[in-house]
Amino acid sequence: MSATPTTGSQTIGPYWHLLEEPEWADLTRFGATGELITLTGTIRDGDGALVTDACVEIWQASPPASDVFQGWGRARTDTDGRFSFRTLKPGPVPGRGNALQAPHIAITILARGILIAIHTRAYFAGEKQNELDPLLTMIEEPARRSTLIAEPTTPGVWNLDIRLQGEGETVFLDI
Amino acid sequence: MSDNPNDPVPFRPYVPDTQPLNDTPSYGSTHKRHPTQKLIRLPHTITETTGPRFSADKYGAIMDLSTAVGGQAIGERIIVHGTITDEDGRPVPHTMVEIWQANATGRYNHPGDTHDAPLDPHFFGKGRVYTDENGYYKFITIKPGAYPWGNHYNAWRPNHIHYSYFGPGFASRLITQMYFPGDPLLELDPIYQCIPDLAARERLVSKFDISITEPNWALGYRFDVVLRGRGATPMETN
């Protein structure tokens, strides 16, 4: 018997904010404790213009999901093209085989003009495991690799700017 | 990197032509928003195979969109139901379904929507339901209107309802739109037409369903959704 393929994806469109619950951008809101961080950044298009209508979602497998930490959040990009999440800093998690993955947060970008979700990851500058991470080591050019690495700005704040297209285009993932 | 028997079972790759390309020239907003570098194929790890869990105690259900602020929304009341399964036909139980849509006049309750059509004080256009243990869901709303958009001369979106699904893992996330049978705008709509495979495209069109239509009250439509399955497919050669 042949299987039915996955339903086709469509754009989230410009009016997805009807779903928005601003507090979902704070993954610690149910009382999670740990190393609190802010993950923020801007999204730009192929002209370098700020993308101000995106829905950005994050998911992290570490720390493990619990009643007080669901590991998932959603935020809009604002009029400055900026998203911002409050979460806990992840630790390393297992990769395939015997590999270990460096601490990272998975990112989904949905917006008008994006017909199927665009995926990337945020790693953290200065983590020792970055040098052995299975994904980061797949990317040969240092400039491309750096598009996945959030940089600290002020204490507890990590910034990762995303470029959808063109000069400095972020590394995106086929998952 | 050799595989380990303890590795998580990956989700399957999408079947070719059943999903849109982000580079779809007929849809103008894609021009500057699609990546041009090759995507990196990432073997699934725990990051992709696991995902968030939602429940109605933290994320309350809204299963009747057709009334708000103590009044009935204007428009044709409808009941939408269906099942969510994976590619092998297994139900996806207890998964959250988010729903949003325009009102009967084709206007969203959103500050960005400037279409010259009236808002309805009794319609917000936002819903949230959960599948039961058999992957079944149902909600009540009103049929959304068509509306113009700026993609090309005299462009109109067909009547549609937006959906967001999660399924069991980060990689099973799906955003889509449900259409209505017999809509003449479908063949002119670049968003609907972006899915190359005809059968896959037509699965985005709901079916009129007399079995759930309630006499003297509301028409019924069925919309079944498939989320990614796990493991290898026969099409894979490696």
PDB file of N, CA and C in Angstrom, chain A residues 1-4, chain B residues 87:
ATOM      1  N   MET A   1       0.848  -1.192   0.000  1.00  0.00           N
ATOM      2  CA  MET A   1       0.000   0.000   0.000  1.00  0.00           C
ATOM      3  C   MET A   1       0.884   1.242   0.000  1.00  0.00           C
ATOM      4  N   SER A   2       0.577   2.165  -0.870  1.00  0.00           N
ATOM      5  CA  SER A   2       1.425   3.352  -0.930  1.00  0.00           C
ATOM      6  C   SER A   2       1.007   4.333   0.157  1.00  0.00           C
ATOM      7  N   ALA A   3       1.997   4.976   0.720  1.00  0.00           N
ATOM      8  CA  ALA A   3       1.745   5.932   1.782  1.00  0.00           C
ATOM      9  C   ALA A   3       1.279   7.248   1.178  1.00  0.00           C
ATOM     10  N   THR A   4       0.550   8.039   1.945  1.00  0.00           N
ATOM     11  CA  THR A   4       0.143   9.371   1.501  1.00  0.00           C
ATOM     12  C   THR A   4       1.217  10.367   1.910  1.00  0.00           C
TER      13      THR A   4
ATOM     14  N   GLU B  87       2.469   9.756   7.491  1.00  0.00           N
ATOM     15  CA  GLU B  87       2.474   9.253   6.115  1.00  0.00           C
ATOM     16  C   GLU B  87       2.124   7.759   6.014  1.00  0.00           C
TER      17      GLU B  87
END
